[in-house]
CSV table of C-alpha atoms in Angstrom, one decimal:
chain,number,residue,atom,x,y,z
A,1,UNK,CA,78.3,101.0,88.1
A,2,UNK,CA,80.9,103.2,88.6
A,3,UNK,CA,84.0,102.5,86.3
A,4,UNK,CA,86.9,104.9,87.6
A,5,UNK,CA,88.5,105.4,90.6
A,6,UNK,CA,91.0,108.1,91.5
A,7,UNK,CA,93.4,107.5,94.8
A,8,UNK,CA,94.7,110.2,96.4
A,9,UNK,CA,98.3,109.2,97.0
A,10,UNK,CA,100.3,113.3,97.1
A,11,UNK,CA,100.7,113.7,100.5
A,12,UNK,CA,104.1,114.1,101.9
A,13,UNK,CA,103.4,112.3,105.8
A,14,UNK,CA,104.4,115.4,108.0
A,15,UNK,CA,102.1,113.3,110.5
A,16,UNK,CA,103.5,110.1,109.9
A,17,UNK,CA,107.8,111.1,110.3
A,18,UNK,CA,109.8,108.3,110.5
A,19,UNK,CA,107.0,105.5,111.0
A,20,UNK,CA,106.8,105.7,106.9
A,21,UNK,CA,110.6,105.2,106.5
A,22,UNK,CA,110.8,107.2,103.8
A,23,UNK,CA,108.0,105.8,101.7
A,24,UNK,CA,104.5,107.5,100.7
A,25,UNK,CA,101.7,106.6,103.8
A,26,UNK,CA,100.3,104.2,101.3
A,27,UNK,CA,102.7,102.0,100.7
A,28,UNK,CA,103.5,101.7,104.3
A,29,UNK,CA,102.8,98.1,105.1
A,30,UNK,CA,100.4,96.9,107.7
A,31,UNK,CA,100.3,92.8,107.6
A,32,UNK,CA,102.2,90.1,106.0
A,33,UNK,CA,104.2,93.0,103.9
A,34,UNK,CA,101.3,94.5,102.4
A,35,UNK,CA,101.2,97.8,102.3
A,36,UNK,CA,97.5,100.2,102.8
A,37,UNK,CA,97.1,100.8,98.9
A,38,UNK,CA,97.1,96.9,98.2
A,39,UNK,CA,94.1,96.6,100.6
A,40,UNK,CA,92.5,99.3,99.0
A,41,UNK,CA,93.2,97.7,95.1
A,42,UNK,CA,91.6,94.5,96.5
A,43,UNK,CA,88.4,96.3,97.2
A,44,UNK,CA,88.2,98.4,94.0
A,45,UNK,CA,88.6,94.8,92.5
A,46,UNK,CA,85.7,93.2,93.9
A,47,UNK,CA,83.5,96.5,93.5
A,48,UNK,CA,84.5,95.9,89.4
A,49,UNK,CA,86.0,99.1,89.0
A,50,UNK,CA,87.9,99.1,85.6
A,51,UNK,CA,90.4,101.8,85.6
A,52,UNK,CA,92.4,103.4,88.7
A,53,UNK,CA,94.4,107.0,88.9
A,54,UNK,CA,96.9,107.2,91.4
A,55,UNK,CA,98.1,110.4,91.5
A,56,UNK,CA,101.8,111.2,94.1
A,57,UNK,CA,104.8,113.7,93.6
A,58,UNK,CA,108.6,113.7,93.0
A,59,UNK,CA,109.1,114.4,97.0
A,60,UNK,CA,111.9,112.6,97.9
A,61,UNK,CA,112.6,111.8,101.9
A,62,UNK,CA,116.0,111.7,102.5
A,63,UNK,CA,115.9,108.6,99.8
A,64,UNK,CA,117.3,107.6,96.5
A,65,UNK,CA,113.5,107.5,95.1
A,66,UNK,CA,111.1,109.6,94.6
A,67,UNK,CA,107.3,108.9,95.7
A,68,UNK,CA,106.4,108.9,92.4
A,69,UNK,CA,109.2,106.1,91.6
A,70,UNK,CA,108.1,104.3,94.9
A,71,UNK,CA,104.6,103.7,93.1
A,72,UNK,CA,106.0,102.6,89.9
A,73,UNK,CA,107.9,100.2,92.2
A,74,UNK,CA,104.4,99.1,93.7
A,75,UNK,CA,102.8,98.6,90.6
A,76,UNK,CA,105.4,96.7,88.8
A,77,UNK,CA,105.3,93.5,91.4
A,78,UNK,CA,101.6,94.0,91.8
A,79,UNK,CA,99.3,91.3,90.3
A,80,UNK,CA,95.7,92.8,89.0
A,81,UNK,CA,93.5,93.2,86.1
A,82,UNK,CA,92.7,96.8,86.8
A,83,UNK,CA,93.9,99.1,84.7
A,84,UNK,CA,96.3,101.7,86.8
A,85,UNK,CA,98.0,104.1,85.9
A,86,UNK,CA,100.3,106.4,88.2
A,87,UNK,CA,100.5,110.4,87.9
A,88,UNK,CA,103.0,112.4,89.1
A,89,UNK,CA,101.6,116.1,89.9
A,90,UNK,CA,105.0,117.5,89.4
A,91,UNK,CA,105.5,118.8,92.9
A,92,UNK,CA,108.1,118.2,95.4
A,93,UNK,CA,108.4,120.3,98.4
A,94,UNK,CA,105.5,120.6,100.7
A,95,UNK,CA,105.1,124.1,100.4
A,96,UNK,CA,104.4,123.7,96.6
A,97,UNK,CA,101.5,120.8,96.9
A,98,UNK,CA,98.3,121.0,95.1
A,99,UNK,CA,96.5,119.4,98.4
A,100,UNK,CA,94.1,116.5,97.8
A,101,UNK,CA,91.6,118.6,96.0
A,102,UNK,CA,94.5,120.3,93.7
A,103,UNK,CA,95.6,116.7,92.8
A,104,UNK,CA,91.6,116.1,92.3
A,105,UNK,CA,91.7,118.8,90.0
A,106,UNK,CA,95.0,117.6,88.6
A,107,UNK,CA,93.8,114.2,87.5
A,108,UNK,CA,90.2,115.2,86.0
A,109,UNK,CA,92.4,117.7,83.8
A,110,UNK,CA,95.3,115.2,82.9
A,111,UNK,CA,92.7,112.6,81.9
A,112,UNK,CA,89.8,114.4,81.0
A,113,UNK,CA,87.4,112.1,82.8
A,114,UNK,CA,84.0,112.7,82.5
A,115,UNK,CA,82.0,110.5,84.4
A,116,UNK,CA,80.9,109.7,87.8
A,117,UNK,CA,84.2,109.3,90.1
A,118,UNK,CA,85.0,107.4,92.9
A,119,UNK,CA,87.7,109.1,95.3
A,120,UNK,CA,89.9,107.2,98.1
A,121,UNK,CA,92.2,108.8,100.1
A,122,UNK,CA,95.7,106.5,99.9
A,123,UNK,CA,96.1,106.3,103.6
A,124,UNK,CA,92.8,105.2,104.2
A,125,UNK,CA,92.4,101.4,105.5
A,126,UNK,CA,88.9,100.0,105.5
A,127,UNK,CA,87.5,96.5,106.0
A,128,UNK,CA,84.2,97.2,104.4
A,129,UNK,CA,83.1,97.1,100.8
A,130,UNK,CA,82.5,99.0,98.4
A,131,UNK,CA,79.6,97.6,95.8
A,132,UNK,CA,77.2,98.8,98.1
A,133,UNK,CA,77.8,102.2,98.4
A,134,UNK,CA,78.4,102.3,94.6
A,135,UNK,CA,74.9,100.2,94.0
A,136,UNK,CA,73.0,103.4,96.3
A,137,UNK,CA,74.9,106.0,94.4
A,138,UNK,CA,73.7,104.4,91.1
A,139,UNK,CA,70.1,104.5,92.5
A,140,UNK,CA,70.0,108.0,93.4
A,141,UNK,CA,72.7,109.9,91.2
A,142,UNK,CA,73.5,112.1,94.2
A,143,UNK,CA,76.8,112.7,95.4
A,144,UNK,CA,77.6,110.6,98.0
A,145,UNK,CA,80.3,110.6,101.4
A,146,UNK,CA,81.2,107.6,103.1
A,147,UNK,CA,80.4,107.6,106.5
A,148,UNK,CA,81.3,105.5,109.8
A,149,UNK,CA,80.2,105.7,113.5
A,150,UNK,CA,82.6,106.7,116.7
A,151,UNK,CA,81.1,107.2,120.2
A,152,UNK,CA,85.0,108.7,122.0
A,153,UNK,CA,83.6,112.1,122.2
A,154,UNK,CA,87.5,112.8,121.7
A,155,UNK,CA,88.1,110.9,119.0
A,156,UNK,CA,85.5,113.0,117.2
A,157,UNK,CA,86.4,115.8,117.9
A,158,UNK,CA,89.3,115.3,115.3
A,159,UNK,CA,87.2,114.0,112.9
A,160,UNK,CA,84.4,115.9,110.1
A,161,UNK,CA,81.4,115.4,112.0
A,162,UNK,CA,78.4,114.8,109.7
A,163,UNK,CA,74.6,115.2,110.5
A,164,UNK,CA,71.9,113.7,108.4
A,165,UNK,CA,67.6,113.8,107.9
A,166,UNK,CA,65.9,110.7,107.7
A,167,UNK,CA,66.8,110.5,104.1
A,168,UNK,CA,70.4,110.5,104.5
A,169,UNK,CA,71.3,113.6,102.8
A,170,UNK,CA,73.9,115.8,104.7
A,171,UNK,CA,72.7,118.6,106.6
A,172,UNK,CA,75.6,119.3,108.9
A,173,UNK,CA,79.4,119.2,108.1
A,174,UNK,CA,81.8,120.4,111.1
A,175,UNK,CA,85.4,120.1,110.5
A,176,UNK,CA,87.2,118.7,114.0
A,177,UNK,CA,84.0,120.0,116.4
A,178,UNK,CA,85.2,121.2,119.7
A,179,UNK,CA,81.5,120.0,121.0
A,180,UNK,CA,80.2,117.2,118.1
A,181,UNK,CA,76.8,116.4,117.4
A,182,UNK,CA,76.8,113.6,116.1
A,183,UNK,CA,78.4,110.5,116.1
A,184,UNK,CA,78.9,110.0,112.5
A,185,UNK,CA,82.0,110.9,111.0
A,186,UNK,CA,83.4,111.7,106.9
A,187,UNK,CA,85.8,108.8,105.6
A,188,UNK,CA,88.2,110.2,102.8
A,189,UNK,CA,85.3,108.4,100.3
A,190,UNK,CA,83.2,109.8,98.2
A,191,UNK,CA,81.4,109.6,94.5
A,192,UNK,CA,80.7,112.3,92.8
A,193,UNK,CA,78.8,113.3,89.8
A,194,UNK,CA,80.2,114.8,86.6
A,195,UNK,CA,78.6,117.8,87.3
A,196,UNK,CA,80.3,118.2,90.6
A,197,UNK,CA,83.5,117.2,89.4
A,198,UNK,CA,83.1,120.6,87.0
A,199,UNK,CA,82.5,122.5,90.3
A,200,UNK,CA,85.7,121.8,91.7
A,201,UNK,CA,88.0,124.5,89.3
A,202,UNK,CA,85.2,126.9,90.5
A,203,UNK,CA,85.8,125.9,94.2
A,204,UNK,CA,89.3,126.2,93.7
A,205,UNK,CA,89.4,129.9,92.1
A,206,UNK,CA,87.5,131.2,95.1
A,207,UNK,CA,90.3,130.8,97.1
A,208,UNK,CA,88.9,127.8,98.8
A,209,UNK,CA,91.2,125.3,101.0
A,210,UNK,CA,92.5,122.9,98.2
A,211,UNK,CA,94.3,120.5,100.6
A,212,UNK,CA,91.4,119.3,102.8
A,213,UNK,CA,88.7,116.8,101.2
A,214,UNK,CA,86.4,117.4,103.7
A,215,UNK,CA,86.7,121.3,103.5
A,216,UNK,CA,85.3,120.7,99.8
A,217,UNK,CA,82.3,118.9,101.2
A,218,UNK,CA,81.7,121.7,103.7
A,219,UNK,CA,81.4,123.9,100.5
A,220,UNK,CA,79.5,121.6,98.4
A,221,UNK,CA,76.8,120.6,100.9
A,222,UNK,CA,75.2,124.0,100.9
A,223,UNK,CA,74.8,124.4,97.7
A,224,UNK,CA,73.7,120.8,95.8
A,225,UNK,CA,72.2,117.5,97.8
A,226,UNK,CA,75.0,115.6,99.1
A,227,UNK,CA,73.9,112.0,100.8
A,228,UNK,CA,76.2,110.3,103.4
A,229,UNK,CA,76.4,106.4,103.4
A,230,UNK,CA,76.8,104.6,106.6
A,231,UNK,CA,79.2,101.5,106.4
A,232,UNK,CA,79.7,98.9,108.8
A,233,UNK,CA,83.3,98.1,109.7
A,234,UNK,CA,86.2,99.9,110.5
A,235,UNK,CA,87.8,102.6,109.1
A,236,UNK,CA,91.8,104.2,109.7
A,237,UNK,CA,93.1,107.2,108.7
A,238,UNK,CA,96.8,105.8,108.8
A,239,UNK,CA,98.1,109.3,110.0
A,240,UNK,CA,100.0,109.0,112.9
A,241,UNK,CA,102.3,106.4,114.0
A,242,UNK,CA,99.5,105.7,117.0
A,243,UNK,CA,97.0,104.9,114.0
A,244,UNK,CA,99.6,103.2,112.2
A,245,UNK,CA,100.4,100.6,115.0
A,246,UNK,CA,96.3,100.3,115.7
A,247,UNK,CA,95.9,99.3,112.3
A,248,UNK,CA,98.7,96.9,112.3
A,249,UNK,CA,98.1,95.6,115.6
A,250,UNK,CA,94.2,94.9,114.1
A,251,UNK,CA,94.9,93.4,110.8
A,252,UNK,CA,97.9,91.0,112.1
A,253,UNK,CA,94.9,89.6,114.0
A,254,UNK,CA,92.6,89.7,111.6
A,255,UNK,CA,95.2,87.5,109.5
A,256,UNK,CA,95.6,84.9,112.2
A,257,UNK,CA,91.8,84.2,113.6
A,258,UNK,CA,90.3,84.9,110.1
């Protein structure tokens, strides 16, 4: 199974403004004070993931603390038995971030990890698991793309639409389609291989886009066998202060019905 996870976590919330209050999207809370990385620990705990990057930044919003110090924050009152530890990429304006696959990069290099990797992106909140996908990836060694289903036509056309053969491996990636063509659409989660993870300094020195997940994917998909896995469940990109109130509005009930 896969072992290490790495959480995307540098973003400075242009999107979000004042919703996040100052604090990183992920430690914006959603229900009963939790905030969207928690959820996201839980599920890495019951997939049995042993270690966990989080990588931020030294931004500071108009606040006293950094986003990096807002994580060390997080993790001090935080009860687990995974090992986390929290990077700081060393940027702190917006014009000077790595972007998601920079901070990628960053973390492989600080840590010199070598084996397969699970990626989250730290605003994402998700009710399904995890051990499945992991279980399929360990199957099939292939790198692998989370995927979910939307049938707003307009919705989707603000996603990375993906189309798949009948063996599930990725034969379409459109980023924000103005006509989509399918119905299934990227989550910010993916396992790679270790020898995809070695592609990425070469994706980046191209002159590729190093701030967009999905444009790595686009990249990647035509040139090795990359498989999309289907969950059931929902899945929020906690972006904008309308996605931010959906997913409150949705987990407050979830917490009082069960």
């Amino acid at each position: 199974m896969i072992e290490e996870a790495v959480i995307l976590a540098a973003g400075y919330g242009t999107r979000l403004g004042g919703s996040a209050e100052g604090k990183p999207k992920p430690l914006v809370e959603i229900a009963k004070g939790k905030p969207v990385i928690s959820y996201i620990i839980e599920r890495l705990e019951r997939a049995n993931v042993q270690n966990v990057y989080i990588v931020t930044n030294s931004y500071s919003n108009n606040n006293s603390k950094t986003f990096y110090e807002f994580f060390l924050e997080w993790r001090k009152n935080l009860k687990t038995d995974l090992a986390i530890k929290i990077l700081n990429d060393g940027t702190s304006r917006l014009e000077d971030r790595l972007g998601a696959v920079g901070d990628l990069d960053y973390v492989l290099q600080q840590e010199k990890l070598e084996g397969s990797i699970l990626v989250i992106g730290g605003d994402n909140l998700f009710d399904f698991e995890l051990v499945d996908m992991m279980h399929y990836f360990s199957e099939n060694q292939k790198d692998l793309v989370a995927l979910s289903e939307e049938d707003d036509i307009e919705k989707l056309r603000g996603l990375g639409i993906v189309r798949t053969d009948n063996r599930g491996k990725i034969t379409l990636f459109e980023e924000k389609p103005e006509n989509p063509s399918s119905t299934l659409f990227a989550n910010c989660i993916y396992i790679f291989t270790p020898a995809t993870l070695k592609k990425i300094p070469v994706y980046l020195s191209e002159g590729n886009d190093p701030d967009k997940p999905g444009s790595f994917i686009q990249w990647l998909y035509t040139r090795e066998e990359v498989f999309g896995y289907i969950n059931d469940g929902s899945f929020i990109d906690i972006g904008t202060s309308e996605a931010l109130r959906k997913a409150r509005d949705e987990y407050k009930a979830k917490d009082m019905y069960g």
